[in-house]
Coordinates of N, CA and C in Angstrom, one line a residue:
Chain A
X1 N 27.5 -68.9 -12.4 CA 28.5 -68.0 -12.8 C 29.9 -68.4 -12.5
X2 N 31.0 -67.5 -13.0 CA 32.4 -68.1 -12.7 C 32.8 -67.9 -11.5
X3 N 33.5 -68.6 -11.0 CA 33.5 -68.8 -9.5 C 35.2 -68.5 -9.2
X4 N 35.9 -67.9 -8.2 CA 37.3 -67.9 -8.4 C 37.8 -68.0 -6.6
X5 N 37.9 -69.1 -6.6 CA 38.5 -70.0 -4.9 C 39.5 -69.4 -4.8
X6 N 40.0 -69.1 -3.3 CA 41.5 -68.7 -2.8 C 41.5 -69.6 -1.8
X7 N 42.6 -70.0 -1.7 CA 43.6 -70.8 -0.3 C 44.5 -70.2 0.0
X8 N 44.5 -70.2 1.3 CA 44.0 -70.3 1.8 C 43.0 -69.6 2.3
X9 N 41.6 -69.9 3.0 CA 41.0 -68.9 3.4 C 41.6 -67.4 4.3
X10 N 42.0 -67.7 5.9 CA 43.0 -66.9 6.3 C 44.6 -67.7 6.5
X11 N 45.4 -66.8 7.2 CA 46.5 -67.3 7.5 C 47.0 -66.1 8.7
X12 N 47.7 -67.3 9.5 CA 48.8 -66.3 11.0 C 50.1 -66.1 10.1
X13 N 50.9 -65.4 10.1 CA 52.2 -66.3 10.2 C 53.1 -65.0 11.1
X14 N 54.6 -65.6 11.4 CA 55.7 -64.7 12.0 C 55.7 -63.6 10.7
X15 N 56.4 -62.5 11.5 CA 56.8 -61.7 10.9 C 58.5 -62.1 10.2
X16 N 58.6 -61.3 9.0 CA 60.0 -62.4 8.6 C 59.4 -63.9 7.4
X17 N 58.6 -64.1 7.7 CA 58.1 -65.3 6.8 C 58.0 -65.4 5.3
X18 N 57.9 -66.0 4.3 CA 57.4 -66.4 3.3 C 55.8 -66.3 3.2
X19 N 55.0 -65.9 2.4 CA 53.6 -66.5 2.6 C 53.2 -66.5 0.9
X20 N 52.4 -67.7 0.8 CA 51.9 -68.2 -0.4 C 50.9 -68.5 -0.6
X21 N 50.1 -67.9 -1.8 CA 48.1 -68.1 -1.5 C 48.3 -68.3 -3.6
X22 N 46.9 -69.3 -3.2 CA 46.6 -69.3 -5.2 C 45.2 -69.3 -4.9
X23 N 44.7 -69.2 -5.8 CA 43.6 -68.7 -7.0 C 43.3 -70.1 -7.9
X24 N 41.7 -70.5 -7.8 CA 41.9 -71.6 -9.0 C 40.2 -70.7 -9.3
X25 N 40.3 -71.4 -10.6 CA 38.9 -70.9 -11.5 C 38.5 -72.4 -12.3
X26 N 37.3 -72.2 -12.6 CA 36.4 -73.0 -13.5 C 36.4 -72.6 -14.8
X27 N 36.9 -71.2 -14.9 CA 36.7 -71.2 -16.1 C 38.3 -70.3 -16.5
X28 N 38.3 -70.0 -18.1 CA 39.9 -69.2 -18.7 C 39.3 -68.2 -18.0
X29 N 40.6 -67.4 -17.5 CA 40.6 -66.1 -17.6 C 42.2 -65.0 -18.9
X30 N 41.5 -64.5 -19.5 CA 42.7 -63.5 -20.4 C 43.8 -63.1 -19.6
X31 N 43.0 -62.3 -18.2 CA 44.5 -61.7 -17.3 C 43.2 -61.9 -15.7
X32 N 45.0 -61.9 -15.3 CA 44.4 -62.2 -13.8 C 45.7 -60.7 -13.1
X33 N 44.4 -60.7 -12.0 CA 45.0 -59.1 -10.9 C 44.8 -59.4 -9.7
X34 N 46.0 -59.1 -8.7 CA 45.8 -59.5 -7.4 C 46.0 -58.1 -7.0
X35 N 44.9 -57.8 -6.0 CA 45.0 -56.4 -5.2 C 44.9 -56.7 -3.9
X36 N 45.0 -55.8 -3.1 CA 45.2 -55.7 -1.5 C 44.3 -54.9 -0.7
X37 N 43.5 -55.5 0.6 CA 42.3 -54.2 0.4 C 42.6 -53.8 1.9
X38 N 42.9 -53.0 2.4 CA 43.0 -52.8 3.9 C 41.5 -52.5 4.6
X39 N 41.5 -52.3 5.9 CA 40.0 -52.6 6.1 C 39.2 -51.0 6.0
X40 N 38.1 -51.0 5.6 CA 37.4 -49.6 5.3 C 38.3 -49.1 4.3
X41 N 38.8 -49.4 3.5 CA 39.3 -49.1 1.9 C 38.8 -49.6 0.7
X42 N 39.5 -49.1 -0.1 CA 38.8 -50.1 -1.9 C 40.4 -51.1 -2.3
X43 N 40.0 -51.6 -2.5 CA 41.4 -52.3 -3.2 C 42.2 -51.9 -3.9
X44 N 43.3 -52.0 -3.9 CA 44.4 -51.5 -4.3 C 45.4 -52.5 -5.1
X45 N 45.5 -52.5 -6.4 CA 46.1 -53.2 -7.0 C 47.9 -53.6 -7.1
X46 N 48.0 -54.5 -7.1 CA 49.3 -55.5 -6.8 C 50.1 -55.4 -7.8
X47 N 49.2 -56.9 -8.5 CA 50.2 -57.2 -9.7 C 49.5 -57.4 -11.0
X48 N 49.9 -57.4 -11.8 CA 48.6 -57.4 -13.3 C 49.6 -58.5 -14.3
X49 N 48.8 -59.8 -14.7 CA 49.6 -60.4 -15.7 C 48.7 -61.2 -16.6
X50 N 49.2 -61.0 -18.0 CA 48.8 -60.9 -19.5 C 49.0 -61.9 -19.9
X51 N 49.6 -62.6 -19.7 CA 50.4 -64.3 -20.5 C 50.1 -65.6 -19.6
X52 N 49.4 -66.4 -20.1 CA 49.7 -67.4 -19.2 C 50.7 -67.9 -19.3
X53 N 51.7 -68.1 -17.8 CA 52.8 -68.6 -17.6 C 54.0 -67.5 -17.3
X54 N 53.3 -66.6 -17.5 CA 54.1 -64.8 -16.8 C 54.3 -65.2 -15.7
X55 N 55.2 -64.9 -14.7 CA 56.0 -64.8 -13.5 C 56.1 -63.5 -13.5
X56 N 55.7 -62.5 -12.7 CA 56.3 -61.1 -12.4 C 55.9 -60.4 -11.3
X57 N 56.6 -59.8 -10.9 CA 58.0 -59.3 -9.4 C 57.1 -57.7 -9.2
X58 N 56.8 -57.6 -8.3 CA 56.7 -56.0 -7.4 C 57.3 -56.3 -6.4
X59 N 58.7 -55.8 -6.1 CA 59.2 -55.5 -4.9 C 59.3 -57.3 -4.2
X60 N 58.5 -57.5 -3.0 CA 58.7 -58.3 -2.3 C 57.6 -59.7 -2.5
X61 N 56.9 -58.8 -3.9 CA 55.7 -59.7 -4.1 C 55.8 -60.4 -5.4
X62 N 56.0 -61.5 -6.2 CA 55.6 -62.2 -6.7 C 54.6 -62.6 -7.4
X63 N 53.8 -63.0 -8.4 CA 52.8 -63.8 -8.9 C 53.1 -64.6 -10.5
X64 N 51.8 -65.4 -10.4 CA 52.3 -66.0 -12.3 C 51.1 -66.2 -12.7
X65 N 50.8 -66.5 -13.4 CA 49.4 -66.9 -14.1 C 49.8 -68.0 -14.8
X66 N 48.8 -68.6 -14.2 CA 49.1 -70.4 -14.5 C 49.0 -71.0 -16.0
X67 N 49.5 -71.6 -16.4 CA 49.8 -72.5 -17.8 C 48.1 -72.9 -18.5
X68 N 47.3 -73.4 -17.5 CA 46.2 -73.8 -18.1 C 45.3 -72.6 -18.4
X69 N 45.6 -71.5 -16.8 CA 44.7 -69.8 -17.7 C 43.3 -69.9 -16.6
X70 N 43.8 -71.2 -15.6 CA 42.6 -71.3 -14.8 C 43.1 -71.0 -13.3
X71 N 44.3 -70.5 -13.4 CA 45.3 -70.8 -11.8 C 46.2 -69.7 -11.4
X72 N 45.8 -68.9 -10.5 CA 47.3 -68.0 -10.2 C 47.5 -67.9 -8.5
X73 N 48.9 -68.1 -8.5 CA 49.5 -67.8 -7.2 C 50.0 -66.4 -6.9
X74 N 50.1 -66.2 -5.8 CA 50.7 -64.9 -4.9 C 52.0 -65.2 -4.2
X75 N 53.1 -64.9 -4.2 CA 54.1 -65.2 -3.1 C 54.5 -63.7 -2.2
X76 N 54.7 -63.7 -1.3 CA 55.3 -62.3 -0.4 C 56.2 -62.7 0.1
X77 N 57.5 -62.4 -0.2 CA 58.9 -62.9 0.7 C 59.0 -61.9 2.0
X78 N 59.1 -63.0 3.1 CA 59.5 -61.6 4.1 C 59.1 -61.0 4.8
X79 N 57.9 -61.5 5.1 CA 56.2 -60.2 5.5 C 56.6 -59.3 6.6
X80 N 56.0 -58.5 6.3 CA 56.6 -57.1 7.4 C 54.7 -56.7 8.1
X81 N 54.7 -56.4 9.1 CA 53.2 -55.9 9.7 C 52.4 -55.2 8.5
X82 N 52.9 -54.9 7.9 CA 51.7 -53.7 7.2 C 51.8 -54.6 6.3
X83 N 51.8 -55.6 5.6 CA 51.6 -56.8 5.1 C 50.0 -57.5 5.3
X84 N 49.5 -57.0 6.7 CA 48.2 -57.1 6.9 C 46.8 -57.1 5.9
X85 N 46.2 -57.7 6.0 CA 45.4 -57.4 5.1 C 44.6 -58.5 4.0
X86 N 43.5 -58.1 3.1 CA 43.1 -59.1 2.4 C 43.2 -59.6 1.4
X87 N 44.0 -60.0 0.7 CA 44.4 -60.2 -0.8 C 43.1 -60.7 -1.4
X88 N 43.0 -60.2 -2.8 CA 41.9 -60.7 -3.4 C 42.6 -61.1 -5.2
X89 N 42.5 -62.4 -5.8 CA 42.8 -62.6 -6.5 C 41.5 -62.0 -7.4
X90 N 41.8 -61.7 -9.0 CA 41.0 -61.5 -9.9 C 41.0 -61.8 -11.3
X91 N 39.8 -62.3 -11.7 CA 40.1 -62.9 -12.8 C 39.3 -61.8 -14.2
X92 N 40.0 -61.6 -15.2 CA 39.4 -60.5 -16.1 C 38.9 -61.4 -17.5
X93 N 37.6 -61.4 -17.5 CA 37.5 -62.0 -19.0 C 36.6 -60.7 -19.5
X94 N 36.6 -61.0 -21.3 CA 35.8 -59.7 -22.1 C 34.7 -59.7 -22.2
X95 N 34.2 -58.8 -22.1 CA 32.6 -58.5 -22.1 C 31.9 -58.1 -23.7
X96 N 30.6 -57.7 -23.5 CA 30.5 -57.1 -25.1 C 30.8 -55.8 -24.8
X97 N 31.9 -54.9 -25.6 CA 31.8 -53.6 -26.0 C 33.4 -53.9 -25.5
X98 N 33.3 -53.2 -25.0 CA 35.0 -52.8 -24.3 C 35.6 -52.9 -22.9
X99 N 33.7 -52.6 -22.1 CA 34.3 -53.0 -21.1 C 34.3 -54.6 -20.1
X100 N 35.6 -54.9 -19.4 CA 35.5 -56.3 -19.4 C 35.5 -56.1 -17.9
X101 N 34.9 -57.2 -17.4 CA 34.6 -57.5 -15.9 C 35.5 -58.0 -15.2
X102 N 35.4 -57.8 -14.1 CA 36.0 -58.5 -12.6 C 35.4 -59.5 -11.9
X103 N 35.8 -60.5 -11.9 CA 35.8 -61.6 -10.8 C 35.9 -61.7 -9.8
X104 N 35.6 -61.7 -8.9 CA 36.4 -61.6 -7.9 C 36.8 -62.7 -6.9
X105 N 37.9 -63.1 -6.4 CA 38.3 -64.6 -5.4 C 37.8 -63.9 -4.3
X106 N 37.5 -65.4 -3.7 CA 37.1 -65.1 -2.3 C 37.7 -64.3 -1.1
X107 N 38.8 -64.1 -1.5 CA 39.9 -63.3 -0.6 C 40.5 -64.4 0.3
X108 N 42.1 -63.5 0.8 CA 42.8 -64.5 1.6 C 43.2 -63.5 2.9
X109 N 42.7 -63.8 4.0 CA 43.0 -63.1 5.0 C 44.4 -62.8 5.6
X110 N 45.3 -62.1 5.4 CA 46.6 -62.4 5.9 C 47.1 -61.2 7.3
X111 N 47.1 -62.4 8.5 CA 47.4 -61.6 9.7 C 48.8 -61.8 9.9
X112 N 49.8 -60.9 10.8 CA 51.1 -61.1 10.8 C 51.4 -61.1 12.1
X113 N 52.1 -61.7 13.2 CA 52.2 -61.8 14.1 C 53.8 -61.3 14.4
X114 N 53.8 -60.6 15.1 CA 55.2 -60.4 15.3 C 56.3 -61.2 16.0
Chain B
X1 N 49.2 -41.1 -10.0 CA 49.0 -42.3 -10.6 C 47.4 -42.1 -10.7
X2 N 46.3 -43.2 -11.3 CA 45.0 -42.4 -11.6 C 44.4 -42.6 -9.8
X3 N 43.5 -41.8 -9.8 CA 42.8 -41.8 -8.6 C 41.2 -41.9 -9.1
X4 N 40.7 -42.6 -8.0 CA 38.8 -42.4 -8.3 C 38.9 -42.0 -6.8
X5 N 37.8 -41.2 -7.0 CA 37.6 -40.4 -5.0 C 35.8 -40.7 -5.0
X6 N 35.7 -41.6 -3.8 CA 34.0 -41.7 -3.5 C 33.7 -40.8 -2.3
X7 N 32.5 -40.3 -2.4 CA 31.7 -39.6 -1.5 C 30.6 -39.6 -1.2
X8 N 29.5 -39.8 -0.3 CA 31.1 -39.8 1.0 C 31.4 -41.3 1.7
X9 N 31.8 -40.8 2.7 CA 32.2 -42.2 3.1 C 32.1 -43.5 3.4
X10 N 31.3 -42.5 4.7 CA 30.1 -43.5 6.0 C 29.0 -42.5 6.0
X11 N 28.2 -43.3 5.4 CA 26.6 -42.8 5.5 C 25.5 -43.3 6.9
X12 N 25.1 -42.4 7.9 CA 24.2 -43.5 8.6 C 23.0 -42.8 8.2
X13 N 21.7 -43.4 8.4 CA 20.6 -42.6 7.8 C 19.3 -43.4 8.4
X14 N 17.9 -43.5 8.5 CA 17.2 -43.9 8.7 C 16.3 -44.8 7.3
X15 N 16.3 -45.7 7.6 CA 15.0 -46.1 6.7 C 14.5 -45.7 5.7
X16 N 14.0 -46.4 4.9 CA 13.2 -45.4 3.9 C 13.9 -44.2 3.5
X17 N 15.0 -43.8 3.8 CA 15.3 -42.9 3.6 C 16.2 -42.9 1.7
X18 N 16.7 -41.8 1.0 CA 17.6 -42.7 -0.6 C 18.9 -41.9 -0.1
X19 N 19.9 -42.5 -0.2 CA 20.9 -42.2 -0.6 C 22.0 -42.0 -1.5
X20 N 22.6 -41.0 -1.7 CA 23.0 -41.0 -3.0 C 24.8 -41.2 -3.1
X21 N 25.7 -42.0 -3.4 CA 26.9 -42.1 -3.4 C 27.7 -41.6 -4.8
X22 N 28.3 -40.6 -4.7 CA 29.2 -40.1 -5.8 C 30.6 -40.7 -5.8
X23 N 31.0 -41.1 -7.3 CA 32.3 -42.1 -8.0 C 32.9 -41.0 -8.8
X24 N 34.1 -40.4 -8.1 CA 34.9 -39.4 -9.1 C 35.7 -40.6 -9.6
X25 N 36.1 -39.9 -11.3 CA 37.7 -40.2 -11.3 C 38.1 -38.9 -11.5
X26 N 39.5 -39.2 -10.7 CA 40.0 -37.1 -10.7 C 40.9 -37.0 -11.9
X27 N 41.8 -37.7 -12.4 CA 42.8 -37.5 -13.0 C 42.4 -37.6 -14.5
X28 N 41.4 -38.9 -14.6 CA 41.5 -39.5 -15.8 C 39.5 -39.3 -16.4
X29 N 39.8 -39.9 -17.6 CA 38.6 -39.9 -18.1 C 37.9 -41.1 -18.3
X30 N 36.4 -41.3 -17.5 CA 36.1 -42.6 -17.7 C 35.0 -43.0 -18.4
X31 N 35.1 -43.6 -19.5 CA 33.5 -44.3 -20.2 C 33.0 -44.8 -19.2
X32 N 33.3 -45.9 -18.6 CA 32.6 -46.8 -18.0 C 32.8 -47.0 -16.5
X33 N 32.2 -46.8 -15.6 CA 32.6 -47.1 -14.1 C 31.9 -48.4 -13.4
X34 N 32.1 -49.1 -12.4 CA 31.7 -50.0 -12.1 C 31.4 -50.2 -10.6
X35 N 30.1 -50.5 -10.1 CA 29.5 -50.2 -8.7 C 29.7 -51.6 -8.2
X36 N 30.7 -52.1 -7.2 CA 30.3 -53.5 -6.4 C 29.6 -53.1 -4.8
X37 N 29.3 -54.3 -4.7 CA 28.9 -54.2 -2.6 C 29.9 -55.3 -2.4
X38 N 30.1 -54.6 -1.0 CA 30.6 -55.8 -0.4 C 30.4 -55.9 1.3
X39 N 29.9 -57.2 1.5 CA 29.8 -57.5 2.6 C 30.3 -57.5 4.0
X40 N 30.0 -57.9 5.3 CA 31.8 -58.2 5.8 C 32.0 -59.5 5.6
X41 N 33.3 -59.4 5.5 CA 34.0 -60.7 5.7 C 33.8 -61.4 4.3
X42 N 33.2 -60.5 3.0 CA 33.1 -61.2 2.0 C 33.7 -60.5 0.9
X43 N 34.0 -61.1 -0.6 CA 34.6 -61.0 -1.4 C 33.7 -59.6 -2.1
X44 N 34.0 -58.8 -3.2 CA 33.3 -57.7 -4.0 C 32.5 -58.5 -4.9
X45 N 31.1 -58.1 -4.7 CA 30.3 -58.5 -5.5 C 30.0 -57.4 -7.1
X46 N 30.3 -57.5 -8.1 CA 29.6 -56.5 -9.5 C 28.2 -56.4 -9.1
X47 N 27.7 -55.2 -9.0 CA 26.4 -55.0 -9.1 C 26.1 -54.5 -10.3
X48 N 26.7 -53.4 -11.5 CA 26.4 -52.8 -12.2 C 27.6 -52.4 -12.7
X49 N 27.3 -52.0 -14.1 CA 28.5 -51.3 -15.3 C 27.7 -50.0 -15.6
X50 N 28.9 -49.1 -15.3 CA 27.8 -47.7 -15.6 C 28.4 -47.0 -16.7
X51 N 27.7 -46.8 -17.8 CA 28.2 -46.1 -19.1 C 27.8 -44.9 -19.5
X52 N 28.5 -43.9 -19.6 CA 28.9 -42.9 -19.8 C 27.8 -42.3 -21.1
X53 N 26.5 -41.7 -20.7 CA 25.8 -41.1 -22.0 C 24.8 -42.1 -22.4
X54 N 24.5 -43.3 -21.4 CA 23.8 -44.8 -21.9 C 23.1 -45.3 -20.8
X55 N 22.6 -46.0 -20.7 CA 21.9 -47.1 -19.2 C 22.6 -47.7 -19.0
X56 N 22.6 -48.1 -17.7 CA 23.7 -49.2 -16.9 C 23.3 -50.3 -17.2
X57 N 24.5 -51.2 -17.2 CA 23.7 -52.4 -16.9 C 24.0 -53.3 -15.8
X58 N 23.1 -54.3 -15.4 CA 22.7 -54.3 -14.3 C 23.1 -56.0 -14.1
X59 N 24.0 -56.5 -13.0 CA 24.2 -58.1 -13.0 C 22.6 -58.6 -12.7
X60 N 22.8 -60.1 -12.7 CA 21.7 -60.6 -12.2 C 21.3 -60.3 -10.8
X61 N 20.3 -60.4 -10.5 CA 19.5 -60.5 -8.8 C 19.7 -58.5 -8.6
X62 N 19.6 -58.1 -9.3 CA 20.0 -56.5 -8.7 C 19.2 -56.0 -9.3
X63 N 18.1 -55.3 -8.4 CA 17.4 -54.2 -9.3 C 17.6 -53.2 -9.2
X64 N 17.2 -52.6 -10.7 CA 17.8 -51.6 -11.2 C 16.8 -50.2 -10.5
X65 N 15.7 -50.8 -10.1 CA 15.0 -49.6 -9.4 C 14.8 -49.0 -8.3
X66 N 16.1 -49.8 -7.3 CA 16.5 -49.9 -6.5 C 17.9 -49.2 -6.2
X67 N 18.5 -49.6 -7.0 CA 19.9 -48.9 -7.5 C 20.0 -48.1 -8.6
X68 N 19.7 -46.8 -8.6 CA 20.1 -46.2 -9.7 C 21.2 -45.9 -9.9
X69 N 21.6 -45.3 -11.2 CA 22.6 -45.4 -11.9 C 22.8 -44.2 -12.2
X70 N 23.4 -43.1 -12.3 CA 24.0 -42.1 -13.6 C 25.3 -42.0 -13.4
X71 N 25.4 -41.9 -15.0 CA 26.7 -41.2 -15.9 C 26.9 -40.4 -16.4
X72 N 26.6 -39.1 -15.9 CA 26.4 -38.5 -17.0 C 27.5 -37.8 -17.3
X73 N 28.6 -37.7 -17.1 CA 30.0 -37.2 -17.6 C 30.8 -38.3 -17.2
X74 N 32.1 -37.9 -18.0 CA 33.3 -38.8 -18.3 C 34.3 -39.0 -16.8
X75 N 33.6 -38.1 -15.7 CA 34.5 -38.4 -15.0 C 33.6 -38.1 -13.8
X76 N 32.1 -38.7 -13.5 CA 31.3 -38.9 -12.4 C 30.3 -40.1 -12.6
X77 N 30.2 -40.8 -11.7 CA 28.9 -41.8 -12.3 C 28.8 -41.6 -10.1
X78 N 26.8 -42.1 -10.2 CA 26.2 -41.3 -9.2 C 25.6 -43.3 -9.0
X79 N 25.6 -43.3 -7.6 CA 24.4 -44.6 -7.2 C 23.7 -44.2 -6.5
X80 N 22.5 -44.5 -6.7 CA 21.4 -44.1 -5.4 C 20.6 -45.3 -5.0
X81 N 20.7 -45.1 -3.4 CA 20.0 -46.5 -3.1 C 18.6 -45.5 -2.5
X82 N 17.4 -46.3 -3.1 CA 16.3 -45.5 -3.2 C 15.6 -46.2 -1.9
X83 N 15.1 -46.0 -1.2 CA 14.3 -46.1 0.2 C 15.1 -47.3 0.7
X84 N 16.5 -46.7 1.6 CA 16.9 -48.3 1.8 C 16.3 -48.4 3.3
X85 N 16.4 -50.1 3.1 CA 16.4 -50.7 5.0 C 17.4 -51.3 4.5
X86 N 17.4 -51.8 6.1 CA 18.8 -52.2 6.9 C 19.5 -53.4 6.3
X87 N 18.6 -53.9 5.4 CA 19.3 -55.2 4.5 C 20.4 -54.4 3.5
X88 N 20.5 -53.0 3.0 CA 21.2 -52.6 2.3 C 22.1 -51.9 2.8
X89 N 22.6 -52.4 3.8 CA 23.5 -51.9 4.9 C 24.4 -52.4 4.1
X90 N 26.1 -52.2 3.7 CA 26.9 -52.8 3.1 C 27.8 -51.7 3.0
X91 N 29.0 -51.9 2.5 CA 30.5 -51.5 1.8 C 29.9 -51.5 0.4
X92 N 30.0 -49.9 0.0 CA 29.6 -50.2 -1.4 C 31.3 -49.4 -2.1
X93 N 31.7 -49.6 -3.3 CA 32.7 -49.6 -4.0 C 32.9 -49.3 -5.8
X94 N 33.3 -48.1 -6.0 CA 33.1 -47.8 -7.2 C 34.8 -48.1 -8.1
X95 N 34.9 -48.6 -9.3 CA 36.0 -48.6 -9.3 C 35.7 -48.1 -11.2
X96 N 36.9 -47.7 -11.6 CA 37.1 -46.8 -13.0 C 38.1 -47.4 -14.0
X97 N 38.0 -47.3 -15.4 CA 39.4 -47.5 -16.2 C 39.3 -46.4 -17.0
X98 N 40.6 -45.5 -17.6 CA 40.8 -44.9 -18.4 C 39.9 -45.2 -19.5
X99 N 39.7 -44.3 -20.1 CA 38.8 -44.6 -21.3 C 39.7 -45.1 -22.7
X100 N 41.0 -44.0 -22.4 CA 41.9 -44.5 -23.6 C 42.8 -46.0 -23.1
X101 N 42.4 -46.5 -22.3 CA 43.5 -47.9 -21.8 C 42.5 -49.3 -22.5
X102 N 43.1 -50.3 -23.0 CA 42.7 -51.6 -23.4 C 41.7 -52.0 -22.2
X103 N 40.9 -52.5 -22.8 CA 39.8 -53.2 -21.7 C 40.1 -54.1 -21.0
X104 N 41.6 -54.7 -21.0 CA 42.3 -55.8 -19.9 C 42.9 -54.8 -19.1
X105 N 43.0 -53.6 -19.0 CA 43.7 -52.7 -17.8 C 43.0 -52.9 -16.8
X106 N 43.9 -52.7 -15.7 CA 43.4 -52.8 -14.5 C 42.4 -52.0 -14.1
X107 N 41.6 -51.7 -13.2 CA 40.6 -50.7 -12.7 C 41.1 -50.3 -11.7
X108 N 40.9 -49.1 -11.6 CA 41.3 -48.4 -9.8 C 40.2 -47.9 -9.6
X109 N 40.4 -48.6 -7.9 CA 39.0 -48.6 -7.1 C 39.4 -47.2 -6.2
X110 N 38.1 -47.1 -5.6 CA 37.7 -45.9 -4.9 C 37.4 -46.3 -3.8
X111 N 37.9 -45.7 -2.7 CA 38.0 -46.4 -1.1 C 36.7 -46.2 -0.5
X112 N 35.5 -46.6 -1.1 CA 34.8 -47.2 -0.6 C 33.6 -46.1 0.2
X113 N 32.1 -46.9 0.5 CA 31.3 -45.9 1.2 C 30.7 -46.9 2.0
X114 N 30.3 -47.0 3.2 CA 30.0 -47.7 4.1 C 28.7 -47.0 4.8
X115 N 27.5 -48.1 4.0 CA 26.3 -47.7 4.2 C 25.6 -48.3 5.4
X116 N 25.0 -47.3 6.5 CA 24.8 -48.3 7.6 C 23.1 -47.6 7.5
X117 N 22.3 -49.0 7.3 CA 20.3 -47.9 7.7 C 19.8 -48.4 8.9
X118 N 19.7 -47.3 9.6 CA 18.7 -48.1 11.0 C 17.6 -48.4 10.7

């Protein structure tokens, strides 16, 4: 089945930092979704992009959907503690009927150190 | 914004015993809802697509006799894990899309039920 790798697996960093994770696939995806899951929650979605080669902005967060349709990055300018948490990249292709499935990446652990 | 609400949370229960997990969506209306597990420390697995007035269907390696399924209105779909042990100990996770939104819309998940069987 389609497989969707994140890097890094976890990550430390200062509080104040930059932090950058991607997403690669084996296979196209139509649209890719990065959500955020805090621990004993459901995931909570990020950012949603349609076009390969989109760039677009939530606040402090970043993403794009790669040119080939197999690749997306995350950027977070800044990380603040509640920054914590698991990002999960997602890749959406169509199903029969209407409804279309989730992929899901392995997740990227992100701890913030103060 | 849309909300899905699961119930209930944290289940602990004995063996053999079934449990049943309820997937609202409150706001919105949904054809189709979607049941993952998830492990610790691991990514959301799709167990099943649950359709509204229809039979689910079911990914590979998951039985369906094991996990049941209903839908039966636009804005509940029901899992039942039928005589679990402790191997079906897991984070289970229902997530929903508007019925009137494009099938590339995002899904909103539901914060989850954490099944623990002694």
């Amino acid at each position: 089945g389609q497989q969707l790798n994140q890097s890094p697996q976890s990550m430390f960093i200062q509080e104040g930092e930059d932090v950058s994770m991607n997403c690669t696939s084996s296979s196209i995806f139509n649209t890719w979704l990065w959500y955020k899951q805090d621990p004993g929650e459901g995931p909570v979605l990020l950012i949603a992009l349609y076009k390969a080669g989109e760039l677009t902005s939530n606040g402090r967060l970043t993403a794009q959907f790669g040119i080939t349709r197999k690749d997306s990055f995350l950027n977070i300018s800044a990380s603040i503690p509640s920054d914590v948490g698991i990002y999960f990249c997602v890749g959406l292709s169509k199903n029969t009927g209407t409804a279309s499935k989730l992929t899901f990446g392995t997740g990227t652990r992100l701890q913030v150190t103060l | 914004g849309a909300v899905v609400s699961q119930h209930p949370s944290w289940v602990i229960c004995k063996s053999g015993t079934s449990v049943k997990i309820e997937c609202r969506s409150l706001d919105f209306q949904a054809t189709t809802m979607f049941w993952y597990r998830q492990f610790p420390k691991q990514s959301l697995m799709l167990m099943a697509t649950s359709n509204e007035g229809s039979k689910a269907t079911y990914e590979q390696g998951v039985e369906k006799d094991k996990f049941l399924i209903n839908h039966a209105s636009l804005t509940l779909s029901t899992l039942t894990v039928t005589s679990a042990h402790p191997e079906d100990s897991s984070f289970y996770i229902c997530s929903a899309r508007a019925s009137y939104s494009h099938s590339n819309q995002p899904q909103h998940f539901g914060d989850g039920t954490r099944l623990s069987i002694l």
